[in-house]
Coordinates of C-alpha atoms and ligand atoms in Angstrom, one line a residue:
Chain A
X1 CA 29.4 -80.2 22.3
X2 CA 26.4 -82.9 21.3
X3 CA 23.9 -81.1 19.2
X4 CA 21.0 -82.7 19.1
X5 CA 17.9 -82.5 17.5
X6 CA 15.1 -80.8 19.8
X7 CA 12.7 -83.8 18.3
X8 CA 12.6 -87.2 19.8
X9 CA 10.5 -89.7 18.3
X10 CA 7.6 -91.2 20.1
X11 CA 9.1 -94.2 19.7
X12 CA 12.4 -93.7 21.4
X13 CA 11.2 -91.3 24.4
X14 CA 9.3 -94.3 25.6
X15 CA 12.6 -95.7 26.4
X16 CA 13.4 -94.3 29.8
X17 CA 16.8 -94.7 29.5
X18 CA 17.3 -93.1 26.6
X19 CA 17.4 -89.7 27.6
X20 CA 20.7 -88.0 27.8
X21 CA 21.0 -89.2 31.6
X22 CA 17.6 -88.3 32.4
X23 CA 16.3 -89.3 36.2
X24 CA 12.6 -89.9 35.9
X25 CA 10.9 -88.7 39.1
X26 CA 7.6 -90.4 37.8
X27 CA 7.2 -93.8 35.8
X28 CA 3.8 -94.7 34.6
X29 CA 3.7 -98.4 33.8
X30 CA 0.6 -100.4 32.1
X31 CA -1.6 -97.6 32.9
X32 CA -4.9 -98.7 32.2
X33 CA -8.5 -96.1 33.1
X34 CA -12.2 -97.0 32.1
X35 CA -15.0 -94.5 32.7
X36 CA -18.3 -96.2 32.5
X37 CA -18.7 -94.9 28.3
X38 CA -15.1 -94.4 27.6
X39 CA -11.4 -96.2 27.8
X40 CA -9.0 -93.1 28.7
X41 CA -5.8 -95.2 28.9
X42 CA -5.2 -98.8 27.8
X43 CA -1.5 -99.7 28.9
X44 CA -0.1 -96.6 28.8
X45 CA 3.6 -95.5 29.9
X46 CA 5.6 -92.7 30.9
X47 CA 8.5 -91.2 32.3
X48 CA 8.5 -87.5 33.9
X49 CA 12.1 -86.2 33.8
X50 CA 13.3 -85.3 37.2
X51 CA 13.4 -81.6 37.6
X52 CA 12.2 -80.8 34.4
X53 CA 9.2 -78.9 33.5
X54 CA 6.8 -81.3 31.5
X55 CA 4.1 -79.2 29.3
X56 CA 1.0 -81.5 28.5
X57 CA -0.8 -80.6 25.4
X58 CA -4.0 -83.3 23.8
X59 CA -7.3 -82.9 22.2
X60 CA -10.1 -81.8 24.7
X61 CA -11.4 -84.6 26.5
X62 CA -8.5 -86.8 25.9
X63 CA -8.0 -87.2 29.3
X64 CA -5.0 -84.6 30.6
X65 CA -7.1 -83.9 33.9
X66 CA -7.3 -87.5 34.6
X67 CA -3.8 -88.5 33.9
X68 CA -3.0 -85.9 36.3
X69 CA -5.2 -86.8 39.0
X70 CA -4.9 -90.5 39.2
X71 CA -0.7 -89.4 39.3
X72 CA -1.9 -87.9 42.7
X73 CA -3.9 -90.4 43.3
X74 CA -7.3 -88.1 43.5
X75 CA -8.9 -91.1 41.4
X76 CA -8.0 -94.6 41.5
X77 CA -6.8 -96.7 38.2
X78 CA -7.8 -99.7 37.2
X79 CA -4.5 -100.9 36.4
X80 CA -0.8 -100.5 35.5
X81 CA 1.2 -99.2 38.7
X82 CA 2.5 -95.1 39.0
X83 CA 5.7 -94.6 41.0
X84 CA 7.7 -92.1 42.4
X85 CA 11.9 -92.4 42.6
X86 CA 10.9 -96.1 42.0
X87 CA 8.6 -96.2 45.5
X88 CA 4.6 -95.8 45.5
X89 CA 3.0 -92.4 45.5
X90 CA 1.9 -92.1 48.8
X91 CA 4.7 -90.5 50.7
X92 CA 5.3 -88.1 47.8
X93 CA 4.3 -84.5 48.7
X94 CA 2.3 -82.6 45.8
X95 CA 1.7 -79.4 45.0
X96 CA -1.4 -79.2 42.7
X97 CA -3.2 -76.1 41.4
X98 CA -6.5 -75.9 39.8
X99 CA -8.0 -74.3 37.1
X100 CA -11.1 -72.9 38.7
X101 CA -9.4 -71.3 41.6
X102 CA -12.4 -69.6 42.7
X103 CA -13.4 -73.1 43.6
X104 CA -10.3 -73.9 44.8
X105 CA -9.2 -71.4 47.3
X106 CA -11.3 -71.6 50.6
X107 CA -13.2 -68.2 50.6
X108 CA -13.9 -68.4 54.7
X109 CA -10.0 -67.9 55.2
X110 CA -7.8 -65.4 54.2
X111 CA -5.3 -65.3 51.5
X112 CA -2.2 -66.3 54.2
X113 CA -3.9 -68.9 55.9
X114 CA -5.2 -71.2 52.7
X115 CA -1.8 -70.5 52.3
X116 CA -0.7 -72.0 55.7
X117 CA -3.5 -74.6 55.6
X118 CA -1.2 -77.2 54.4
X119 CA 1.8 -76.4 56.5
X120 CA -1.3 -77.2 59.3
X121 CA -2.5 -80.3 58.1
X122 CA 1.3 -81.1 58.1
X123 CA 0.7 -80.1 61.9
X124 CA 4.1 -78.0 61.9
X125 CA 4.3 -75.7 65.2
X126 CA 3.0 -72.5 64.0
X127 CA 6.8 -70.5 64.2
X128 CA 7.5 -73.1 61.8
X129 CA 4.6 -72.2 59.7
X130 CA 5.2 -68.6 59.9
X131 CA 8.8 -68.4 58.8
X132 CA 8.2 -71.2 55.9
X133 CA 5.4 -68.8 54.7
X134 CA 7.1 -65.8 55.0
X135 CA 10.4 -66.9 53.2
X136 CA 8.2 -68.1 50.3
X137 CA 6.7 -64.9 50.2
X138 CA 9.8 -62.9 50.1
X139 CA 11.8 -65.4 47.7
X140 CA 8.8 -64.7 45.1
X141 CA 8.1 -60.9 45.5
X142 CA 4.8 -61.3 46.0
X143 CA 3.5 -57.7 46.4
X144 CA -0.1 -58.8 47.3
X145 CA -2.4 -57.9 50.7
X146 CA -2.2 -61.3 51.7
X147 CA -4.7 -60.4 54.7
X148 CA -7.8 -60.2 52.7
X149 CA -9.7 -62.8 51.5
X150 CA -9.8 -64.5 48.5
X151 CA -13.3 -63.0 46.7
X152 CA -11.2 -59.4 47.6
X153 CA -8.3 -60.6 44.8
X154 CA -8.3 -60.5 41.3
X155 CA -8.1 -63.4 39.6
X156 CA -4.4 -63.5 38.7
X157 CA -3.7 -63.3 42.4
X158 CA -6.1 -65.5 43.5
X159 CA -4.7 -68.1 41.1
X160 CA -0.6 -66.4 42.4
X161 CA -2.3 -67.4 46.0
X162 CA -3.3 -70.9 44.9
X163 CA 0.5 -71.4 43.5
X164 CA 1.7 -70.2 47.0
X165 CA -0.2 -72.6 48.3
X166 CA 0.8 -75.5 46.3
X167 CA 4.4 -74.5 46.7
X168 CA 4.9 -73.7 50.7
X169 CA 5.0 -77.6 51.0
X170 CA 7.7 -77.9 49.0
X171 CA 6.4 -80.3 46.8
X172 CA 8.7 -83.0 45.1
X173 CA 6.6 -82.5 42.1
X174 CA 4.2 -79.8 40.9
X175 CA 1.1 -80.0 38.8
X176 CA -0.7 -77.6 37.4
X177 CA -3.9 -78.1 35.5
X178 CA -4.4 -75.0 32.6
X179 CA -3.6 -72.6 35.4
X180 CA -4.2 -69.5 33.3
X181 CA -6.9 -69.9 31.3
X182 CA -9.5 -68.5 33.5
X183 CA -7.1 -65.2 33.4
X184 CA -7.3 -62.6 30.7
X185 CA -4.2 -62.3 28.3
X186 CA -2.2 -59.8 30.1
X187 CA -2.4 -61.8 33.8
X188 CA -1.6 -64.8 31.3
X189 CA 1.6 -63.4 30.5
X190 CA 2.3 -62.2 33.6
X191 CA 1.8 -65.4 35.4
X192 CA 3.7 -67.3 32.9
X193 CA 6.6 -65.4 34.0
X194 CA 6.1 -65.4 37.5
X195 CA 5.7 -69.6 36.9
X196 CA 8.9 -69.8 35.1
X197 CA 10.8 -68.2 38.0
X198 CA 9.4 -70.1 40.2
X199 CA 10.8 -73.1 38.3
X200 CA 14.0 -71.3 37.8
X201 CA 14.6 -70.8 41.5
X202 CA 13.0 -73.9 42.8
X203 CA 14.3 -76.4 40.1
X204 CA 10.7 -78.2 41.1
X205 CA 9.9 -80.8 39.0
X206 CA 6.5 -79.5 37.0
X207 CA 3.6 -80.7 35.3
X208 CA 2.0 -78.2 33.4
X209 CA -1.8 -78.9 30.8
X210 CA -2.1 -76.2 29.3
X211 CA -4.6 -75.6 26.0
X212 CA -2.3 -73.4 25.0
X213 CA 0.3 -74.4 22.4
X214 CA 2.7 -71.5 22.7
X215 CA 2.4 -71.4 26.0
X216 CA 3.1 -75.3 26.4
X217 CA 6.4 -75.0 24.1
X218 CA 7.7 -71.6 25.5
X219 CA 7.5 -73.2 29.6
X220 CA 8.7 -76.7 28.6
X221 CA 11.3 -78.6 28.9
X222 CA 9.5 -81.2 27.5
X223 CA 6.2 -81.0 25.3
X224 CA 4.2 -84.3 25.8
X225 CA 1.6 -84.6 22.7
X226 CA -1.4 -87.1 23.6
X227 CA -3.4 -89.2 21.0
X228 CA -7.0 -88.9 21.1
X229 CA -8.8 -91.8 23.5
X230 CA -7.4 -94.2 24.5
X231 CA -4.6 -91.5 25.1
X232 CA -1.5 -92.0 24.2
X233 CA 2.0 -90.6 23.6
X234 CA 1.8 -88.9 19.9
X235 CA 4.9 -87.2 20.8
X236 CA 7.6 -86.6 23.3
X237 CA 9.2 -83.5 22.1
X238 CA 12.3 -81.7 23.5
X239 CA 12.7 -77.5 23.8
X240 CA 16.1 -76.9 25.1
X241 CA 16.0 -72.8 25.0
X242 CA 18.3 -71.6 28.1
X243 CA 16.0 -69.8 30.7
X244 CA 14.9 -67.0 31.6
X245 CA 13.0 -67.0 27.8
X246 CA 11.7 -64.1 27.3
X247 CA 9.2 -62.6 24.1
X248 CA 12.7 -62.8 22.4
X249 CA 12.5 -66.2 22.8
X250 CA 8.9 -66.6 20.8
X251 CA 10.5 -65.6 17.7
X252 CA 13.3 -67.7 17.9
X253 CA 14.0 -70.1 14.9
X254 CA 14.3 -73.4 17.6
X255 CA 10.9 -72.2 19.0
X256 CA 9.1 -71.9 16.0
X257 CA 10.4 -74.8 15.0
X258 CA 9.0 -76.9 17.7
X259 CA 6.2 -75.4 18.3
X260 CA 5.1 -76.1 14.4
X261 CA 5.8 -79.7 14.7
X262 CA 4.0 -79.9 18.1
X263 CA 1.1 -77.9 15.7
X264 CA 2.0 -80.8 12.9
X265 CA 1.2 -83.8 15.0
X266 CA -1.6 -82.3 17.5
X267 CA -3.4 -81.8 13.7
X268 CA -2.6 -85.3 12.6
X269 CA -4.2 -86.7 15.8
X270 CA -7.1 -84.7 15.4
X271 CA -7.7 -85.6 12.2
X272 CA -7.7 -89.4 12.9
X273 CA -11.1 -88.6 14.5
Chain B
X7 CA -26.0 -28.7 45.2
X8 CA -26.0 -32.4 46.1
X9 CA -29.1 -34.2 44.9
X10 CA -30.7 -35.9 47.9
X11 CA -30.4 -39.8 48.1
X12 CA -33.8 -40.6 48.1
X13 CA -32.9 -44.7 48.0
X14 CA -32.8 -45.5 51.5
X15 CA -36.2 -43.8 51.9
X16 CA -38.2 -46.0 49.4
X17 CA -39.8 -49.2 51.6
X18 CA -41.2 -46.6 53.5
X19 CA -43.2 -44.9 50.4
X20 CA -45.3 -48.7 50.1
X21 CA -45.9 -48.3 54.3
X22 CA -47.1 -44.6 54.1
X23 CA -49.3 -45.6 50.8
X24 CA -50.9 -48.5 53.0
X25 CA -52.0 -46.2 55.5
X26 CA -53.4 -43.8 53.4
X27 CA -55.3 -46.6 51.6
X28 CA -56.7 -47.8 54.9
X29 CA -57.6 -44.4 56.1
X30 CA -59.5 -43.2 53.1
X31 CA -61.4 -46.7 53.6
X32 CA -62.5 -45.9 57.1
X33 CA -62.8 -42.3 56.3
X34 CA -65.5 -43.1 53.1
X35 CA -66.6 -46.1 55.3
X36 CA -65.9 -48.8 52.1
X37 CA -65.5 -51.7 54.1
X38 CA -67.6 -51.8 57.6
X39 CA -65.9 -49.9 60.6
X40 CA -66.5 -52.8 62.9
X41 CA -64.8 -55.1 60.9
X42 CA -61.7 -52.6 60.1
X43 CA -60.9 -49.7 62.6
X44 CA -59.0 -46.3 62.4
X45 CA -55.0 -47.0 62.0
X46 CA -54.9 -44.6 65.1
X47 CA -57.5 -47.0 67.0
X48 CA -55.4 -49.8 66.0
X49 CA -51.8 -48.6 66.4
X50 CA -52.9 -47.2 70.1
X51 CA -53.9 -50.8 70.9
X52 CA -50.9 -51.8 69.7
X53 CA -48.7 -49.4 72.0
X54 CA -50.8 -50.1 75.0
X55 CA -50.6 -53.6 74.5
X56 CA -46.8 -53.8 74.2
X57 CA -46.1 -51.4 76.9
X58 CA -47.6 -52.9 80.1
X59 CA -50.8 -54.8 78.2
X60 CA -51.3 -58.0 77.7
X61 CA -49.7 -57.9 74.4
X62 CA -46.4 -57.5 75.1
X63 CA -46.2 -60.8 77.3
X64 CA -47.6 -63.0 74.8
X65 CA -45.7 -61.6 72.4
X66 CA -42.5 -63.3 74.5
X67 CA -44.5 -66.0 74.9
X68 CA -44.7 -66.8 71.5
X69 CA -41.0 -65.7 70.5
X70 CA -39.9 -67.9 73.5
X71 CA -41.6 -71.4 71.9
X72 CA -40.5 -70.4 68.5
X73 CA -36.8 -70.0 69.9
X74 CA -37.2 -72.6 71.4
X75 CA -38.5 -75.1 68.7
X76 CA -36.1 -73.6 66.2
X77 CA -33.4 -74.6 69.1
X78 CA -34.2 -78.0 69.1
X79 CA -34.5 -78.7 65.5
X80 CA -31.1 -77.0 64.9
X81 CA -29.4 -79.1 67.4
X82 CA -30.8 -82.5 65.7
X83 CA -31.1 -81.5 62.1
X84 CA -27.4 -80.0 61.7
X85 CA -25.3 -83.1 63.1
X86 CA -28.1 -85.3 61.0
X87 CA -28.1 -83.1 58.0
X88 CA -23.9 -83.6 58.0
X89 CA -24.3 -87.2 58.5
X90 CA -26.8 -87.6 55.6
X91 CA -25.5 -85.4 53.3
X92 CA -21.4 -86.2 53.6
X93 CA -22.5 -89.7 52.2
X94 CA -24.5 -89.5 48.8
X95 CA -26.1 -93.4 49.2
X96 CA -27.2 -93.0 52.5
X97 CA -29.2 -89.3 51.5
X98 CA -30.4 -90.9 48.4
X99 CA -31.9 -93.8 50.8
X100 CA -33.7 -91.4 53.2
X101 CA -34.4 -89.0 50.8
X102 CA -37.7 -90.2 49.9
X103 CA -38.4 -90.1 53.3
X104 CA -37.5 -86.8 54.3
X105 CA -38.9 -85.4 51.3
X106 CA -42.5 -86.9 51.9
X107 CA -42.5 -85.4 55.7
X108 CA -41.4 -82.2 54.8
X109 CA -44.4 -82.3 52.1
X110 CA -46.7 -82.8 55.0
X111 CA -48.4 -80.3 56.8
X112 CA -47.0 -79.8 60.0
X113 CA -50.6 -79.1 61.3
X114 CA -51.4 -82.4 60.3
X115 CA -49.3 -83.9 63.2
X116 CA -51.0 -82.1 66.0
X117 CA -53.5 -84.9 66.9
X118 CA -50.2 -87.8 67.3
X119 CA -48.2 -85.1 69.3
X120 CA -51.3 -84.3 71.6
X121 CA -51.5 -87.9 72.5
X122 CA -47.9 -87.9 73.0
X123 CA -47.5 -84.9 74.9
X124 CA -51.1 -83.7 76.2
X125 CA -52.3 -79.8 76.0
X126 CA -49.8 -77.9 77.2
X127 CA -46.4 -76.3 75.8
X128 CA -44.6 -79.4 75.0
X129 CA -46.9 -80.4 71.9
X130 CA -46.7 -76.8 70.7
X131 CA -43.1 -76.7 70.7
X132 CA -42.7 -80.1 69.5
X133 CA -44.6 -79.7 66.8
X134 CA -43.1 -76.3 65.4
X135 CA -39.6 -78.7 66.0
X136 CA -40.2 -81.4 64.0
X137 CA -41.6 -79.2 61.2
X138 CA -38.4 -76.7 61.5
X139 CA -35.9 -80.2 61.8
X140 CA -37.3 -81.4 58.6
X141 CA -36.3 -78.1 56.9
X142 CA -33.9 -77.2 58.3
X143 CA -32.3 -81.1 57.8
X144 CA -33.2 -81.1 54.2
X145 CA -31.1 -77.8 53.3
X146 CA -27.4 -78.7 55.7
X147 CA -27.9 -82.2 53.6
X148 CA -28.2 -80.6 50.6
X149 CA -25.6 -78.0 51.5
X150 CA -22.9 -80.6 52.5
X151 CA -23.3 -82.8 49.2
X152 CA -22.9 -80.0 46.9
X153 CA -19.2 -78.7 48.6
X154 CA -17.4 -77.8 45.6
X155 CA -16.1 -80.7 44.5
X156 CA -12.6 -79.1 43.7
X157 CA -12.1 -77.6 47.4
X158 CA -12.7 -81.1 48.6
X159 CA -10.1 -82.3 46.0
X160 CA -7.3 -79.4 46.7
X161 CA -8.0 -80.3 50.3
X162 CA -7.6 -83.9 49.5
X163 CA -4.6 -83.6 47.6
X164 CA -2.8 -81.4 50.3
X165 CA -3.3 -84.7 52.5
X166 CA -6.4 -83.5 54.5
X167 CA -8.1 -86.9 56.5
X168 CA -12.2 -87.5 55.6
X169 CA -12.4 -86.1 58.8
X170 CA -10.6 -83.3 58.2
X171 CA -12.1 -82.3 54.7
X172 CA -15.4 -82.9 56.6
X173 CA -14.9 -80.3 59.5
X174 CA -12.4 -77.7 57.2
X175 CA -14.3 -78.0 54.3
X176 CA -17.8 -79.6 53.9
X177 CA -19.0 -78.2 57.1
X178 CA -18.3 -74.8 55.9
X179 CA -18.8 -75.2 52.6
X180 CA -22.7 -75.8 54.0
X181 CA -22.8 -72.6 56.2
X182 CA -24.6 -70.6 53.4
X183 CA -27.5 -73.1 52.7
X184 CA -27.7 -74.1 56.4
X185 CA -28.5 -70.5 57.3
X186 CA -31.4 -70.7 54.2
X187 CA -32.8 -73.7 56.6
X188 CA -32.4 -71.9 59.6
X189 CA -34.3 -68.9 58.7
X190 CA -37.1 -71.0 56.7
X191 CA -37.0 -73.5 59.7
X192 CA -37.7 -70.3 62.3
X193 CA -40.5 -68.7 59.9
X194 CA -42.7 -72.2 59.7
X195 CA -41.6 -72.8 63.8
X196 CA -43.5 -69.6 64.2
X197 CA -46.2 -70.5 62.1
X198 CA -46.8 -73.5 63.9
X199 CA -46.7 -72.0 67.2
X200 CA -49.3 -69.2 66.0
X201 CA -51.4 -72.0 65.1
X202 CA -51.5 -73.8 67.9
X203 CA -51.7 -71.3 70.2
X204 CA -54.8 -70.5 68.5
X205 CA -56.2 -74.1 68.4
X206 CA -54.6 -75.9 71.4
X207 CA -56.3 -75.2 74.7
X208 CA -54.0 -71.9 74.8
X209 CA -53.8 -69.3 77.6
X210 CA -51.3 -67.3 76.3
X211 CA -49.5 -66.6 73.0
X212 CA -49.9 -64.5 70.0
X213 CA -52.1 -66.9 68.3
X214 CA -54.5 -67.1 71.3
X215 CA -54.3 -63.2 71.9
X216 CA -55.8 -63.3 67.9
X217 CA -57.9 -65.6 68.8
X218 CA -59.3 -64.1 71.6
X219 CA -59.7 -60.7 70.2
X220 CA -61.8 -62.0 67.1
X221 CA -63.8 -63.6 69.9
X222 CA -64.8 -60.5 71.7
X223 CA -65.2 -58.7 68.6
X224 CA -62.0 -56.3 70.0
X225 CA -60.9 -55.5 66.4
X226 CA -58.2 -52.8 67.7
X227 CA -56.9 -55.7 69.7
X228 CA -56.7 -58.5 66.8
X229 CA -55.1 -56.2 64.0
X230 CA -52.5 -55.1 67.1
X231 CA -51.5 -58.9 67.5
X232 CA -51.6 -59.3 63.8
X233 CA -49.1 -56.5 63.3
X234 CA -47.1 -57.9 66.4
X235 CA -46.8 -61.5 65.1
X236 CA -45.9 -60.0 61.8
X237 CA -42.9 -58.1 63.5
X238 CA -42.4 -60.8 65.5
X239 CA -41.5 -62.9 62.4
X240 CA -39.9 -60.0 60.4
X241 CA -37.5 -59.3 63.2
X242 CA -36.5 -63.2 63.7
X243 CA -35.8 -63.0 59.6
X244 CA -33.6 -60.3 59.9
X245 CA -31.9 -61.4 62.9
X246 CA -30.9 -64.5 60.9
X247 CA -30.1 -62.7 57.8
X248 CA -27.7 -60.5 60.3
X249 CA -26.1 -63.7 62.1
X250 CA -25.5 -65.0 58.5
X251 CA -23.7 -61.8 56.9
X252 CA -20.9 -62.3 60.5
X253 CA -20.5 -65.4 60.2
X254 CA -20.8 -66.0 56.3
X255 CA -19.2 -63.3 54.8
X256 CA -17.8 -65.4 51.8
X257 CA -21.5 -66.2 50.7
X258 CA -22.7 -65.4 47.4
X259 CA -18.9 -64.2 46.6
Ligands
ATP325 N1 -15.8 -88.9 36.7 C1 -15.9 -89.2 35.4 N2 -16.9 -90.1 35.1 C2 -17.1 -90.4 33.8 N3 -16.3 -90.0 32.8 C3 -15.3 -89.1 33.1 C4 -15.1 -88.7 34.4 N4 -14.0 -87.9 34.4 C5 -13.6 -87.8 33.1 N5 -14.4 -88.5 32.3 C6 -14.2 -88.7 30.9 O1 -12.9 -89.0 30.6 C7 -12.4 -88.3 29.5 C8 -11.2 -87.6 29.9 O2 -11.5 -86.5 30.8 P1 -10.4 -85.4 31.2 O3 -11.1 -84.4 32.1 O4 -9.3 -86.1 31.8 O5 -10.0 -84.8 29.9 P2 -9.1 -83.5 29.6 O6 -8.1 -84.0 28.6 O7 -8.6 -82.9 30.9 O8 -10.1 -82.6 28.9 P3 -10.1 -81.0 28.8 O9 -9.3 -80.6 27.7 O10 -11.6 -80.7 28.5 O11 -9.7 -80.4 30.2 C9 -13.5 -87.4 29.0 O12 -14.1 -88.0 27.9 C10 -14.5 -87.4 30.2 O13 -15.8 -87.3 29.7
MG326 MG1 -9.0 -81.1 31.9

């Protein structure tokens, strides 16, 4: 067997073909954003490995959100193109979940029906929508009252609901934008888990900004390090750890490893100020 | 022993300590009985008026106009308020505009709708309307431009049309503040009406019954219509305040 070293240099993960066979389900090309008093990307590129889970980690502000919105095309760019399996976003079915999901669940319906609002606006007959819903339900072991509404959840569920919802699509690619950090530590954890085997089961491709660097490193397949603005790609770093991972995995000598150079260059960047 | 829940029983405490307060000032004759009869004087002219008195029909007079204005608002101040407020540019264009007539007395209108309409009902109403439209516009436009912006993303993202973020998601994401213009629109409708019931060649009413009353010197008479037309507008208030907590049950969660 190849060993090989968990590190890739920026330098060489820019080069798409250049990883161990890797599909990229997203190229970013000359991507180029302006906000009227800031340049958030200036010709920026990227792959996103096809049924990987991606972890994004950058300095606050640098512009994770808004990488991951104009990839759903929720903003518009100003330049460079973003495509998906080599064809334009717009057929491309995304699941997206949002941090503040008190904002982003609709409180007027309940839990199961934001979580067949998509399957509606995809105007399936509503057997259809039933047995989609219901199989998702059962392959995760959801054990919540899915027949109250969303104000009558805790936080973790609501944000379990807003997963749901993202996934009964069955998205071709899933972002999530720091899912957890609204949630207290223990409902972190938990929903860590519960992410990880929904990515086990699913094979999804995933997107994942979180703030949180262990958390990043111990989801990832792939840690993407940004630069301060203009963002760009400090680091592509690869964590190979066999799934599930477990709190065995966190003190693992691979894990510690990567996760202190991830530490290494997120402090260099920040420095350059 | 359970202690006794004495809560629920509070709001009447400040009714019972008005009464008192108004009986000991008849009793020790502080403020001149003509001007201020007994409460018993005064709550007998209010029963007799409601059942089978004159009272009680212009007390449906009055809660018939006000419905009726506050119908008539609603109906052209919610579409309008939608239109207004699901585009930022065209609200910022008219908001001067609806701004400066909601900042003007209503009252001040009555002499251009009299020459539009003449004496009778249909300037009363139409007054009370516009004032109530003007509210009632100003909070659905407000409502609809501050949706959460992220529903109307993770409704955009799951491929929701504008239409259909508009009717799924702005429209309710408005309910709450619409309901805020609906029950300030009905209190100043009945304000209006009052007014002009007392003022506009009136034959029935609340206002005119008021009116009336101080005329002939029936004090028993004018506090009963007060107290009415203060019912009158506490009941509409909680009526809307009861509509809202069906139909809005998300609000303030
Ligand atoms: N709509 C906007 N108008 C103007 N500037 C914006 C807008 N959205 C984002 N920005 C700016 O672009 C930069 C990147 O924002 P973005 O939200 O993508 O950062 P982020 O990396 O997600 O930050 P955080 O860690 O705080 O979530 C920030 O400096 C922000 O001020
Ligand atoms: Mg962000």
């Amino acid at each position: 067997m190849r060993r090989e070293s968990p590190v890739v240099r920026a330098q060489e993960a820019r080069v798409p073909t250049g990883n161990a066979g890797e599909v990229p389900a997203v190229t970013v090309r000359g991507l180029t954003k302006r906000f009227p008093d800031a340049v958030v990307y200036d010709r920026f590129d990227l792959d996103i490995p096809r049924g990987k889970l991606v972890s994004i980690f950058g300095p606050n502000g640098c512009g994770k959100s808004t990488l991951i919105n104009m990839i759903t095309g929720l903003i518009p760019i100003d330049a460079g193109e973003i495509l998906f399996d080599g064809k334009p976003l717009r057929d491309t079915k995304f699941g997206y979940v949002f941090q503040n999901y008190r904002e982003a669940l609709f409180p007027w319906l309940r839990a199961i029906d934001n979580i067949d609002y998509p399957l509606k606006l995809m105007k399936l007959p509503k057997a259809e929508r039933r047995t989609r819903t219901q199989r998702m339900v059962a392959s995760l072991g959801v054990k919540i009252d899915l027949n109250r509404y969303p104000y009558e959840l805790s936080g973790g569920q609501q944000q379990l609901v807003s997963v749901m919802r993202a996934l009964v699509v069955e998205p071709q690619i899933l972002f999530l934008d720091e899912p957890f950090s609204a949630l207290d530590y223990e409902m972190t954890l938990f929903m860590r888990d519960q992410l990880q085997r929904i990515f086990v089961e699913t094979g999804t491709t995933t997107v994942l900004v979180s703030h949180d660097l262990e958390e990043a490193v111990y989801l990832a397949d792939r840690i993407l390090l940004l630069s301060r603005r203009p963002a760009s790609i400090a680091d592509y770093v690869r964590y190979d750890a066999a799934r599930p991972r477990s709190d065995a995995t966190l003190s693992q000598h691979d894990f510690v490893r990567v996760k202190a150079h991830c530490l290494e260059v997120f402090q260099r960047e920040v420095r350059k100020g | 022993m359970k202690p006794i829940r004495l809560d629920p029983y509070l709001p009447i405490i400040g009714v019972l300590g008005l009464v008192a307060v108004w009986y000991l000032a008849v009793w020790y004759q502080i403020v001149d009985p003509v001007l201020l009869p007994s409460p018993v004087d005064t709550f007998r002219a209010l029963w007799n008026g409601i059942a089978g008195g004159r009272l009680g029909f212009d007390f449906m007079r009055t809660l018939e106009r006000t419905i009726l204005a506050t119908l008539i608002a609603a109906a052209i101040a919610i579409p309008l308020g939608i239109a207004l407020g699901s585009s930022e540019r065209v609200y910022r264009s008219v908001e001067f505009v609806v701004d400066f007539f909601r900042s003007t007395p209503a009252s001040a209108m009555f002499p251009l709708f009299l020459v539009l309409f003449g004496v009778g009902d249909k300037t009363k109403v139409s007054v009370a309307a516009f004032g109530a439209a003007l509210v009632i516009l100003f909070n659905v436009a407000y409502g609809v431009m501050n949706a959460r912006k992220t529903r109307l993303l993770a409704a955009k993202v799951m491929g929701a049309s504008r239409l259909r973020v508009l009717t799924d998601v702005m429209l309710l994401e408005s309910l709450p503040q619409t309901f805020v213009g609906l029950r300030n629109g009905v209190s100043l409708a009945l304000v209006i009406v009052v007014v002009a019931e007392m003022f506009i060649g009136s034959t029935d009413g609340l206002g005119q019954r008021v009116f009336e009353a101080q005329q002939l010197f029936a004090m028993p008479d004018m506090y009963a219509a007060i107290f009415a037309a203060g019912g009158l507008g506490y009941g509409l208030n909680l009526m809307f305040l009861l509509v809202e907590r069906q139909f809005v049950h998300w609000s303030g969660k």
